[in-house]
CSV table of C-alpha atoms in Angstrom, one decimal:
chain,number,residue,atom,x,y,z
A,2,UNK,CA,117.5,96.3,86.0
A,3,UNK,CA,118.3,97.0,89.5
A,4,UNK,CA,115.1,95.1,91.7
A,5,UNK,CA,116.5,96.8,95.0
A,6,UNK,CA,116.4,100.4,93.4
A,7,UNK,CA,112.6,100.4,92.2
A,8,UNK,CA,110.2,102.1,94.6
A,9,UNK,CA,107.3,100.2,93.5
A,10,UNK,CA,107.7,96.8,92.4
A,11,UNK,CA,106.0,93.9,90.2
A,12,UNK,CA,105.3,90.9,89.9
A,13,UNK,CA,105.8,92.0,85.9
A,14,UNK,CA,109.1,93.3,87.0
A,15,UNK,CA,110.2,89.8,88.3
A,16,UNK,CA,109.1,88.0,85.6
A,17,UNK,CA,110.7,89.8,83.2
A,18,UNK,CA,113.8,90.0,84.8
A,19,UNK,CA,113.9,86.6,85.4
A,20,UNK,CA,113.0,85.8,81.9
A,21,UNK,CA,115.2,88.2,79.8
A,22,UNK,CA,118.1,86.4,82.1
A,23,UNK,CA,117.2,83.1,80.5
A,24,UNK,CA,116.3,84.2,76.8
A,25,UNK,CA,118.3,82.9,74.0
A,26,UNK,CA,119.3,85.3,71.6
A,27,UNK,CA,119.1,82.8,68.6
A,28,UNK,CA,115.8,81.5,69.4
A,29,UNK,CA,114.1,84.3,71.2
A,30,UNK,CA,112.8,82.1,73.7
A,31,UNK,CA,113.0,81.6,77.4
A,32,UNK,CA,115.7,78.4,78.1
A,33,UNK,CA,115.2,76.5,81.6
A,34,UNK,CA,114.8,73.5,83.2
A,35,UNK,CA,113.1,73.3,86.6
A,36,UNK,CA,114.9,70.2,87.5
A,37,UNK,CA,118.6,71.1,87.0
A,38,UNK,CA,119.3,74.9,87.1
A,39,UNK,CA,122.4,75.1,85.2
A,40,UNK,CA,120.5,73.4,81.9
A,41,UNK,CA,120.3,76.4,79.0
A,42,UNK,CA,119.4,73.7,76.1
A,43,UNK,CA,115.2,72.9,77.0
A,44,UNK,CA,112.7,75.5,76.1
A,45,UNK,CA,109.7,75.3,78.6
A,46,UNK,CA,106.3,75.4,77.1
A,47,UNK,CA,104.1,76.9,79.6
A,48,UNK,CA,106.9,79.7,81.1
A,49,UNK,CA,107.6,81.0,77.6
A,50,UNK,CA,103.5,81.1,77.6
A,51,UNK,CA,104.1,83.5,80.2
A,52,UNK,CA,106.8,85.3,78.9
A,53,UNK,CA,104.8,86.6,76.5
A,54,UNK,CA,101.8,87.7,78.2
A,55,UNK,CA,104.3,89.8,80.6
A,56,UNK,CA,105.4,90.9,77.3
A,57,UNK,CA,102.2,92.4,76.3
A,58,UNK,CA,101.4,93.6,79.4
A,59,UNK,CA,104.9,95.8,78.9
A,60,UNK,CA,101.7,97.8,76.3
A,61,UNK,CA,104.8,99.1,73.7
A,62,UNK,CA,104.9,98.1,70.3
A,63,UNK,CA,108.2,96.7,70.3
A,64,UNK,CA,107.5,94.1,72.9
A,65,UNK,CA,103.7,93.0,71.8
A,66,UNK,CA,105.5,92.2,68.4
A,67,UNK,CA,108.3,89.9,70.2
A,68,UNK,CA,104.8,89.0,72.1
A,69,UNK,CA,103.9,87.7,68.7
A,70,UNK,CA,106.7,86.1,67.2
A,71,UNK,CA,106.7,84.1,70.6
A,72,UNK,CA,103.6,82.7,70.0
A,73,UNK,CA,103.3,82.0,66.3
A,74,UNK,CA,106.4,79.7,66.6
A,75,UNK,CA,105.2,78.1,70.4
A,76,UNK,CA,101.6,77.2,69.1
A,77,UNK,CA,102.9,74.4,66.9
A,78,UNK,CA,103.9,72.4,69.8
A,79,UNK,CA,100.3,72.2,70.6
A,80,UNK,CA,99.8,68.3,70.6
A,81,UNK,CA,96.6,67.1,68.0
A,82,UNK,CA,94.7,65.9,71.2
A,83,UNK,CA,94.7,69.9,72.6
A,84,UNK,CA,97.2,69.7,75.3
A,85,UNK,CA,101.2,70.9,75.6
A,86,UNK,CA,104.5,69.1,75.8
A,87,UNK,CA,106.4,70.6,79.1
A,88,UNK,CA,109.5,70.8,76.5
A,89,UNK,CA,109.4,71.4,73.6
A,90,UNK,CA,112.1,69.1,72.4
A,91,UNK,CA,109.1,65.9,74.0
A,92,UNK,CA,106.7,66.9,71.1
A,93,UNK,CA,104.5,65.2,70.4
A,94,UNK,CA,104.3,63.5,73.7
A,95,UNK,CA,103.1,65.2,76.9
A,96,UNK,CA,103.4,64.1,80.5
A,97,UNK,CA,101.7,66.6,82.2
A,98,UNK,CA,98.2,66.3,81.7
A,99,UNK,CA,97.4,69.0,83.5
A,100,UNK,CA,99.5,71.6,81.4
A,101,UNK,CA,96.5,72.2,78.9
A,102,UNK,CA,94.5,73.9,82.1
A,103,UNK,CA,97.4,75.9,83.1
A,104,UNK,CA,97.8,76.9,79.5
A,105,UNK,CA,94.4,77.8,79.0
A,106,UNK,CA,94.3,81.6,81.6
A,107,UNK,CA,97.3,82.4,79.7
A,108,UNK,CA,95.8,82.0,76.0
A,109,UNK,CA,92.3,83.7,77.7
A,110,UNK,CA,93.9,86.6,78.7
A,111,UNK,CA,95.9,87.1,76.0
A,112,UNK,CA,92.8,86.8,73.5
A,113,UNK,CA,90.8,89.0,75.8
A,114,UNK,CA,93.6,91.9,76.5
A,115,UNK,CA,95.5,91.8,73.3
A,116,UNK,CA,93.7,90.3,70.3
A,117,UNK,CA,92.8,93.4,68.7
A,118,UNK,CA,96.9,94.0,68.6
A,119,UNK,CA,98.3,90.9,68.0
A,120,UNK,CA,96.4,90.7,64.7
A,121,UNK,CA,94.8,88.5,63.5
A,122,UNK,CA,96.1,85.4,62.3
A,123,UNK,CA,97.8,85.3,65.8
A,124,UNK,CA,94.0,85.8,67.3
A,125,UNK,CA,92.7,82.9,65.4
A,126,UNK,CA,95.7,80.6,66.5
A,127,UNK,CA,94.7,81.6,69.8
A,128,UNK,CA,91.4,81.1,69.6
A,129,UNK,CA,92.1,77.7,68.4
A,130,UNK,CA,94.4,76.7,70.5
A,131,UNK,CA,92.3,78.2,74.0
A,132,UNK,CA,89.6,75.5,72.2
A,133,UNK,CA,91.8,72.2,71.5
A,134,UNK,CA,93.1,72.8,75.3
A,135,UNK,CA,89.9,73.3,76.8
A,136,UNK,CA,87.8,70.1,74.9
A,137,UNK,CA,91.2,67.9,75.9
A,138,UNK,CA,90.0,69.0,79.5
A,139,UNK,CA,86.4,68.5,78.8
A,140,UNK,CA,87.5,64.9,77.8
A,141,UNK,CA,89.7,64.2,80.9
A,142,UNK,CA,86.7,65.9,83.8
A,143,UNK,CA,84.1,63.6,81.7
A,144,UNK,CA,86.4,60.4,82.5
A,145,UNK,CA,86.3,61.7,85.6
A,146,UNK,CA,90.6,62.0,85.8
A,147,UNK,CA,90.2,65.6,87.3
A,148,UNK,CA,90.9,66.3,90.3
A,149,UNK,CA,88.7,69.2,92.4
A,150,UNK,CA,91.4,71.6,91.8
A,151,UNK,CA,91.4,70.9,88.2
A,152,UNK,CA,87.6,70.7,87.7
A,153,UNK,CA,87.6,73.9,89.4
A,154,UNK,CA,89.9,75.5,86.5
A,155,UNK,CA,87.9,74.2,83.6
A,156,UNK,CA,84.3,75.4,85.5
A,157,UNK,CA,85.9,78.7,85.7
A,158,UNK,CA,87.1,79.1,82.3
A,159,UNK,CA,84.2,78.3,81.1
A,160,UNK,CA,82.8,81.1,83.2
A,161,UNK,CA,85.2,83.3,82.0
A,162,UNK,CA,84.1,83.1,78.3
A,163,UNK,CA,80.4,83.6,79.3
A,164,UNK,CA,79.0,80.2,78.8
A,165,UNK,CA,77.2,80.6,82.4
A,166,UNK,CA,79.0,77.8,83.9
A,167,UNK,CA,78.7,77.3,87.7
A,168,UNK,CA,82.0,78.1,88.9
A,169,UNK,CA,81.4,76.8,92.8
A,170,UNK,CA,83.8,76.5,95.1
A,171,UNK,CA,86.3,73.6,96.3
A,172,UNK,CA,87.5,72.9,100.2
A,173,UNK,CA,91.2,75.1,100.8
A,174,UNK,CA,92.3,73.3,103.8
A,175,UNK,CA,95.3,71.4,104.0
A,176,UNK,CA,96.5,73.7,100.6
A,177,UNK,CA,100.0,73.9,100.1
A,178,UNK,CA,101.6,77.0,98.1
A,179,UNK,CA,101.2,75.4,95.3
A,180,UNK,CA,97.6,74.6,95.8
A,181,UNK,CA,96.9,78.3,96.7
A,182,UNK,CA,99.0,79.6,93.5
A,183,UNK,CA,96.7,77.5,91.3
A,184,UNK,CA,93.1,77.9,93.2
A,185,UNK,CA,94.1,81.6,93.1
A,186,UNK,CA,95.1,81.6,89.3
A,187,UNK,CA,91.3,79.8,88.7
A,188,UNK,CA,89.8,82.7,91.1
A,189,UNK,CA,91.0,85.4,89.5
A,190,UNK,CA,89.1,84.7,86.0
A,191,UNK,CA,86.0,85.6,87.5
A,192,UNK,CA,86.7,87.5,90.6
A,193,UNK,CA,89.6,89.3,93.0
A,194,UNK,CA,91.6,86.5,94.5
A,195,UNK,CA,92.3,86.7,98.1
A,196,UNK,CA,95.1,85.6,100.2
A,197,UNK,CA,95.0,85.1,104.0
A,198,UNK,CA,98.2,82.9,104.2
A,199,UNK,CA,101.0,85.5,104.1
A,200,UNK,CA,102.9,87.0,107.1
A,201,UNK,CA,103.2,90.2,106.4
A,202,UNK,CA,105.7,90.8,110.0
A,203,UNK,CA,108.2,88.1,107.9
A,204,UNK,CA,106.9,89.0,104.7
A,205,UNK,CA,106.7,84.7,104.1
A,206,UNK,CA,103.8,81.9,103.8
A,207,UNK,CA,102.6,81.0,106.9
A,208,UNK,CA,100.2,77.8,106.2
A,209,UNK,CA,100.3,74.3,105.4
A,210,UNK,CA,104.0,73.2,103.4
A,211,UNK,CA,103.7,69.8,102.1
A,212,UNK,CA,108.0,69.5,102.3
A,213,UNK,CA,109.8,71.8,104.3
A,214,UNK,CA,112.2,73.0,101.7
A,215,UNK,CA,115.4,75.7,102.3
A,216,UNK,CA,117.2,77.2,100.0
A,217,UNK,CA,120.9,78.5,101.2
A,218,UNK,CA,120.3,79.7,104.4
A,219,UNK,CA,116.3,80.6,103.9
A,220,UNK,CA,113.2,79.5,103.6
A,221,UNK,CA,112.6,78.7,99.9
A,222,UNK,CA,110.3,80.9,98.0
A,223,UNK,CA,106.8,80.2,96.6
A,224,UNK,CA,104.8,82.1,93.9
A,225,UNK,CA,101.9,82.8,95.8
A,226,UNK,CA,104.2,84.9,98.1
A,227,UNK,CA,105.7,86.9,95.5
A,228,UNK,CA,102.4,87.5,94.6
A,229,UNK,CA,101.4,88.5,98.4
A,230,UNK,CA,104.5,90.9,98.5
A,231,UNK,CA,103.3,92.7,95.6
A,232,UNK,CA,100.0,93.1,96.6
A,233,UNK,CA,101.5,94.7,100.0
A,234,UNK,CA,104.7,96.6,98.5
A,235,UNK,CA,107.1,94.7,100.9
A,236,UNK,CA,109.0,92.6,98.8
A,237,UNK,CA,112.0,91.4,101.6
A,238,UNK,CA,115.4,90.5,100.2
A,239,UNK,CA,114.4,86.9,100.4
A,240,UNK,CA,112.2,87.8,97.5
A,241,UNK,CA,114.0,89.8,95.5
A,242,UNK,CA,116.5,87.1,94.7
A,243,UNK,CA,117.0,85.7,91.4
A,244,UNK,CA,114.9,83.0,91.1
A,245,UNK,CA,113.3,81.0,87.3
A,246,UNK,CA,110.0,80.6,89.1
A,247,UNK,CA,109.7,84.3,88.9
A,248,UNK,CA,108.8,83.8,85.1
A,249,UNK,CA,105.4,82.2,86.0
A,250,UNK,CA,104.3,85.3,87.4
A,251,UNK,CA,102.8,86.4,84.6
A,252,UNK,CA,100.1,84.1,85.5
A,253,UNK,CA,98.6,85.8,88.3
A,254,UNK,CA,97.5,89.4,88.5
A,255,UNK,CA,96.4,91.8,91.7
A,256,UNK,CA,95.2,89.7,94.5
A,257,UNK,CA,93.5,90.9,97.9
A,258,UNK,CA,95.7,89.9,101.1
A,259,UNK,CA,94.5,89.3,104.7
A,260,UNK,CA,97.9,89.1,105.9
A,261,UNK,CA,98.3,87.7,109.4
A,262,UNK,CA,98.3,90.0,112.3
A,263,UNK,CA,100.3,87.8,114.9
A,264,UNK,CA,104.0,88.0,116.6
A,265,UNK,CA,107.1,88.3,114.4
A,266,UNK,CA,107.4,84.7,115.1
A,267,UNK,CA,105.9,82.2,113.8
A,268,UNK,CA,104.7,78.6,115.7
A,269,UNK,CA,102.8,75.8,114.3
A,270,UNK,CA,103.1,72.0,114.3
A,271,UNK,CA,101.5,71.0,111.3
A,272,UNK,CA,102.9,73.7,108.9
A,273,UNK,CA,105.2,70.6,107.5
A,274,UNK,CA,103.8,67.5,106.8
A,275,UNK,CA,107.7,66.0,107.0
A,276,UNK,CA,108.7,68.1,110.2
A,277,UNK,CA,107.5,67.7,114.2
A,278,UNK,CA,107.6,71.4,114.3
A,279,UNK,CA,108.7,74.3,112.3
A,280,UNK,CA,109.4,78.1,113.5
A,281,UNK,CA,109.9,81.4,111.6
A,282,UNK,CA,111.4,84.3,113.0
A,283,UNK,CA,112.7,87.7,111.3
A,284,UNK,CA,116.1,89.4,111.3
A,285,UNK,CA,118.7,90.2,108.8
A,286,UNK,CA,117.4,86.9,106.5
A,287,UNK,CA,114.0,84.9,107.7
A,288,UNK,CA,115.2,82.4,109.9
A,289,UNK,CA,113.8,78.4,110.9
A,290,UNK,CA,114.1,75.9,113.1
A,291,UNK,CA,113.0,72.5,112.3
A,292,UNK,CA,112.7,69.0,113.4
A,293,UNK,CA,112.3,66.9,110.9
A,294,UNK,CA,110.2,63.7,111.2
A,295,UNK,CA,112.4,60.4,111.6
A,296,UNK,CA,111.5,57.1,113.0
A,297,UNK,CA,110.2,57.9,116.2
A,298,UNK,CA,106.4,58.6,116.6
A,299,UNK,CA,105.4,62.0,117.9
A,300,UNK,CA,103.2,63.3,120.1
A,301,UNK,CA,102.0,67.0,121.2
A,302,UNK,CA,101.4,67.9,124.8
A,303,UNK,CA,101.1,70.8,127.2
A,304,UNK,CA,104.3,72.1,127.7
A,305,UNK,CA,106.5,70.0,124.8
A,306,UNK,CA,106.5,66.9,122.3
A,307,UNK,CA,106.9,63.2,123.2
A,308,UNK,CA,109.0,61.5,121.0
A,309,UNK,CA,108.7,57.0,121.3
A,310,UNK,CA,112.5,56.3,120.2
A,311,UNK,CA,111.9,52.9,118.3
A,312,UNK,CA,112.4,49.7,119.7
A,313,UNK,CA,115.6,48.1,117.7
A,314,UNK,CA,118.5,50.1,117.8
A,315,UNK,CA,122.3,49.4,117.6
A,316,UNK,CA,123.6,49.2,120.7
A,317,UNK,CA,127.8,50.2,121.1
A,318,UNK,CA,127.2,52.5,118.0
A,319,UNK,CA,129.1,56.2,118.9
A,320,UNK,CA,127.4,58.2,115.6
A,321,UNK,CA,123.9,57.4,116.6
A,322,UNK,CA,121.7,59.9,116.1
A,323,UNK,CA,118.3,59.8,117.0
A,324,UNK,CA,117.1,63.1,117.1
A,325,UNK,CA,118.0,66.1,115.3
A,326,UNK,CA,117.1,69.7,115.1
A,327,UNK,CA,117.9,72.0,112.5
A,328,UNK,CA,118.8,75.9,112.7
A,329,UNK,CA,120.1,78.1,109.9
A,330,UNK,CA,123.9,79.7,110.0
A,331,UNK,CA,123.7,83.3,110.3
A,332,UNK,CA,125.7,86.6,111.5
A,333,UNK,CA,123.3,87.6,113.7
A,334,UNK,CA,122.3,84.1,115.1
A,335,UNK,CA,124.2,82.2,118.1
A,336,UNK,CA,123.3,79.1,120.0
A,337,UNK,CA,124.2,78.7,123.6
A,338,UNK,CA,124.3,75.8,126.2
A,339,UNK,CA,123.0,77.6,129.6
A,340,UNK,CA,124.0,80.9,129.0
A,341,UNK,CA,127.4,80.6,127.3
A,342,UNK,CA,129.0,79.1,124.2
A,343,UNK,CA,130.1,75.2,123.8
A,344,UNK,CA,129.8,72.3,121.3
A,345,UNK,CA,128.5,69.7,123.7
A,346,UNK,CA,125.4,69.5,126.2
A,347,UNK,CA,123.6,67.0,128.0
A,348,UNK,CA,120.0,66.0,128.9
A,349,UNK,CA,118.6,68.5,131.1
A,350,UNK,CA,120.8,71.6,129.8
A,351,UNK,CA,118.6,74.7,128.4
A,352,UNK,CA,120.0,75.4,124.3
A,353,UNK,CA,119.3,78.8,123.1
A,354,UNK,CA,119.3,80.0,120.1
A,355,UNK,CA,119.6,84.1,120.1
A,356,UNK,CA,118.7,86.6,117.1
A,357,UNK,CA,118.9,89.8,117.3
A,358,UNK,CA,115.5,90.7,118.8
A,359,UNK,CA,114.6,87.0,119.4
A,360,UNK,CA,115.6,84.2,122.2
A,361,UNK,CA,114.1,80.6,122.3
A,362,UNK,CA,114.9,77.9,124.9
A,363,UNK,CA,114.6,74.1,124.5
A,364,UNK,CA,115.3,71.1,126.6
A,365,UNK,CA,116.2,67.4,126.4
A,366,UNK,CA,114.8,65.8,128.8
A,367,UNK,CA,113.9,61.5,129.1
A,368,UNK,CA,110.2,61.1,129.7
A,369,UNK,CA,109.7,57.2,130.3
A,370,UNK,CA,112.6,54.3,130.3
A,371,UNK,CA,116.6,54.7,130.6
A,372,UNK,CA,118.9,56.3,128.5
A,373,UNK,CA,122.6,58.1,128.3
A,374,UNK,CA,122.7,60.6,125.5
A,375,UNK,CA,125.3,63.2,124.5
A,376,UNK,CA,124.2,67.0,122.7
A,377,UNK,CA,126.1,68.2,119.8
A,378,UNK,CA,126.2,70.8,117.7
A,379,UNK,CA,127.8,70.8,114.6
A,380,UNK,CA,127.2,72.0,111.2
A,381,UNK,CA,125.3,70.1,108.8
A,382,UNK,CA,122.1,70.1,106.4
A,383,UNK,CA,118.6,69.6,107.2
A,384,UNK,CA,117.0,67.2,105.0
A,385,UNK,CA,114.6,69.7,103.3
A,386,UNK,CA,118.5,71.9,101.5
A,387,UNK,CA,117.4,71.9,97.7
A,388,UNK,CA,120.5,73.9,97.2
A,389,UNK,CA,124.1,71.9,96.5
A,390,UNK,CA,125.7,70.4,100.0
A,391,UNK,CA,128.6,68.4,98.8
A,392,UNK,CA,130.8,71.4,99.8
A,393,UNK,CA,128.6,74.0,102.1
A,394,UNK,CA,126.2,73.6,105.3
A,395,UNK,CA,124.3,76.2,105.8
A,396,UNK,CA,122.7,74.8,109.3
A,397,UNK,CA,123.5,74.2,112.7
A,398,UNK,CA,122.8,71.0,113.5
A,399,UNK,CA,121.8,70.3,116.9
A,400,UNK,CA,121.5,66.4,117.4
A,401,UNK,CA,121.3,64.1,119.8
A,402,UNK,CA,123.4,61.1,120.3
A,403,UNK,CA,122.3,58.0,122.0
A,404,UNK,CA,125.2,56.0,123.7
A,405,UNK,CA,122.8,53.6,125.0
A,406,UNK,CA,119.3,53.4,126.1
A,407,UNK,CA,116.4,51.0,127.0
A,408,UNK,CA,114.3,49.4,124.1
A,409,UNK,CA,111.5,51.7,125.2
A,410,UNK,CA,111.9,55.2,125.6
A,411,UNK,CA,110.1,58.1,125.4
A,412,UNK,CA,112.1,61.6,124.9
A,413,UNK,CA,110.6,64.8,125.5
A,414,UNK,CA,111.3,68.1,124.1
A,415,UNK,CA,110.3,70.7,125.9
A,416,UNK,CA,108.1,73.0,123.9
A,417,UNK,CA,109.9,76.4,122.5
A,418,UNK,CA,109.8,79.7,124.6
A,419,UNK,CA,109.9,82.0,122.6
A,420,UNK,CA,111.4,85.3,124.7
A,421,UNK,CA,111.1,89.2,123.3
A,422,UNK,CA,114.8,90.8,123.8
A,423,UNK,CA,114.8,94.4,125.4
């Protein structure tokens, strides 16, 4: 299937996709490992889980029956103590002791959508296994080794099967994509979820990113904004890619989106827990800008960001980079020194970077102490590339060298201005 020639678009579509890519025709089920993306020989638990609830949801015959074949033969890795081996090939044992608690929406819908088709021994394995996975979580919240996010889950399960449990609430700030994929997974068994961290201008997550991770020369993607993009019916190339996360899917149904109504860029200091700063702007892909942390301390004021260089350095060193700034490759993105093109700049010059509809300025500039330094830019790989860089960079890297400085010395970066192209 063609994603870029469908009008209206999925999350079903996705997963599907995505998992009859990865299905083995000799065992029927979904092969994948999250950790190394070329690995075809470990069947996942909890995707193939998913596989066949997007399955049934398909609603023909000939894919509720795979539906069921899927399940008879996955149930047996159920572990005595209720919950699920990642693998399959690491039964009995089970490292994630979460899993049971994602398992368990998958096994509820199932039961609740399609146990009057999936007949029913299928039903009653079900049934059993929704019940071992749920008192292995009732064990683990009564030791108290759940955390809010996972109490939450098992509250509103129980919810969901009419025990009038009191679902509550838990505190969302500081979630991560993650965090917001699960809370809105937990939601959704007894209500609409709703999303308010999705730009709908760059069609990306706009909150709080634990890493700053890029894949190629984007942004990498997260669930919950697939799930956004579907809502809204504005899936960007970016997320129509290829991707084995897409299989998880399945998870999640229609959520409610309170997409962001600001610029078509995107500023915030604290989106990255391991950057200084992090911008999003559109064009032809969704471009960033980054500076990762290092071993300065930072500091935010009007007008820029201090950076204290530390104290001990190697003096007569000529690769010494201090600072670094990161800015994806792209056709229809340049970076200038004052206005024209070059490899080198000082302290004091303005950088550009210009997109298409997009300019920003920044400046090097020494607040406190004394210092010689020496621009660059050159291609490299910010920290956060999950993709392979023995070969490729897919950044600019815009670093600062330091050919000998004071023991204290503060750096300042002026802060971005951000400039709308007529």
């Amino acid at each position: 299937m063609d994603l870029l020639d469908k009008k209206m678009l999925s999350t079903l579509d996705l997963c599907l996709t995505a998992a009859r890519k990865r299905q083995s025709p000799r065992t029927g089920f979904v092969h994948l490992h999250h950790g190394d993306p070329i690995a075809t020989d470990t069947i996942p638990v909890y995707d193939n889980l998913c596989f066949a609830l997007a399955l049934c949801r398909q609603k023909k015959a000939e894919s509720i029956a795979e539906a069921k074949e899927l399940l008879q033969k996955l149930l047996f890795f159920q572990n005595p103590d209720g919950n699920f081996p990642t693998y399959v090939h690491e039964f009995p044992r089970a490292y994630n002791a979460n899993l049971s608690l994602q398992a368990a929406p998958i096994l509820h819908w199932l039961l609740r959508e399609f146990g009057a088709v999936l007949g029913s021994e299928c039903r009653m394995r079900l049934e059993s296994s929704l019940h071992m996975a749920l008192k292995f979580a009732q064990r683990r919240l009564e030791e108290g080794k759940l955390t809010p996010m996972w109490a939450l889950r098992y509250r509103a399960m129980r919810a969901a099967m009419g025990d009038g449990c009191d679902v509550g609430d838990i505190e969302t700030g500081g979630f991560t994509p993650a965090d917001w994929w699960e809370y809105s997974i937990s939601k959704q068994l007894t209500e609409v979820p709703k999303c308010s961290c999705f730009h709908l201008g760059l069609q990306a997550y706009c909150g709080h990113l634990q890493h700053d991770r890029q894949t190629h020369f984007e942004p990498d993607c997260y669930l919950i904004e697939w799930a956004a993009a579907a809502a809204m019916d504005c899936f960007s190339p970016r997320l129509l890619k290829d991707d084995p996360r897409q299989i998880q899917l399945a998870a999640l149904g229609p959520i409610e989106v309170f997409h962001k109504k600001i610029s078509a860029a995107l500023f915030q200091s604290s989106v990255a827990a391991d950057c200084v700063f992090r911008v999003l702007w559109g064009g032809s892909t969704l471009h960033s800008l980054v500076l990762p942390k290092g071993d300065f301390s930072t500091q935010e004021i009007d007008g820029g960001w201090l950076l204290d260089l530390p104290s001990e350095y190697e003096m007569g060193r000529d690769d010494l980079i201090e600072c670094a700034l990161y800015c994806d490759i792209s056709s229809d993105t340049k970076i200038l020194i004052n206005g024209e093109r070059g490899t080198v700049f000082n302290l004091d010059d303005t950088v550009e970077i210009v997109s298409l509809d997009w300019k920003m300025q920044l400046k090097f500039e020494v607040e406190e102490g004394e210092g010689e330094f020496c621009g660059h830019l050159l291609f490299g790989n910010r920290p956060g590339q999950t993709s392979n860089t023995e070969m490729s960079a897919y950044d600019w890297k815009i670093a600062l060298r330091t050919l000998r400085r004071s023991p204290t010395l503060r750096l300042k970066i002026s802060k971005l201005v951000l400039l709308l192209i007529i």
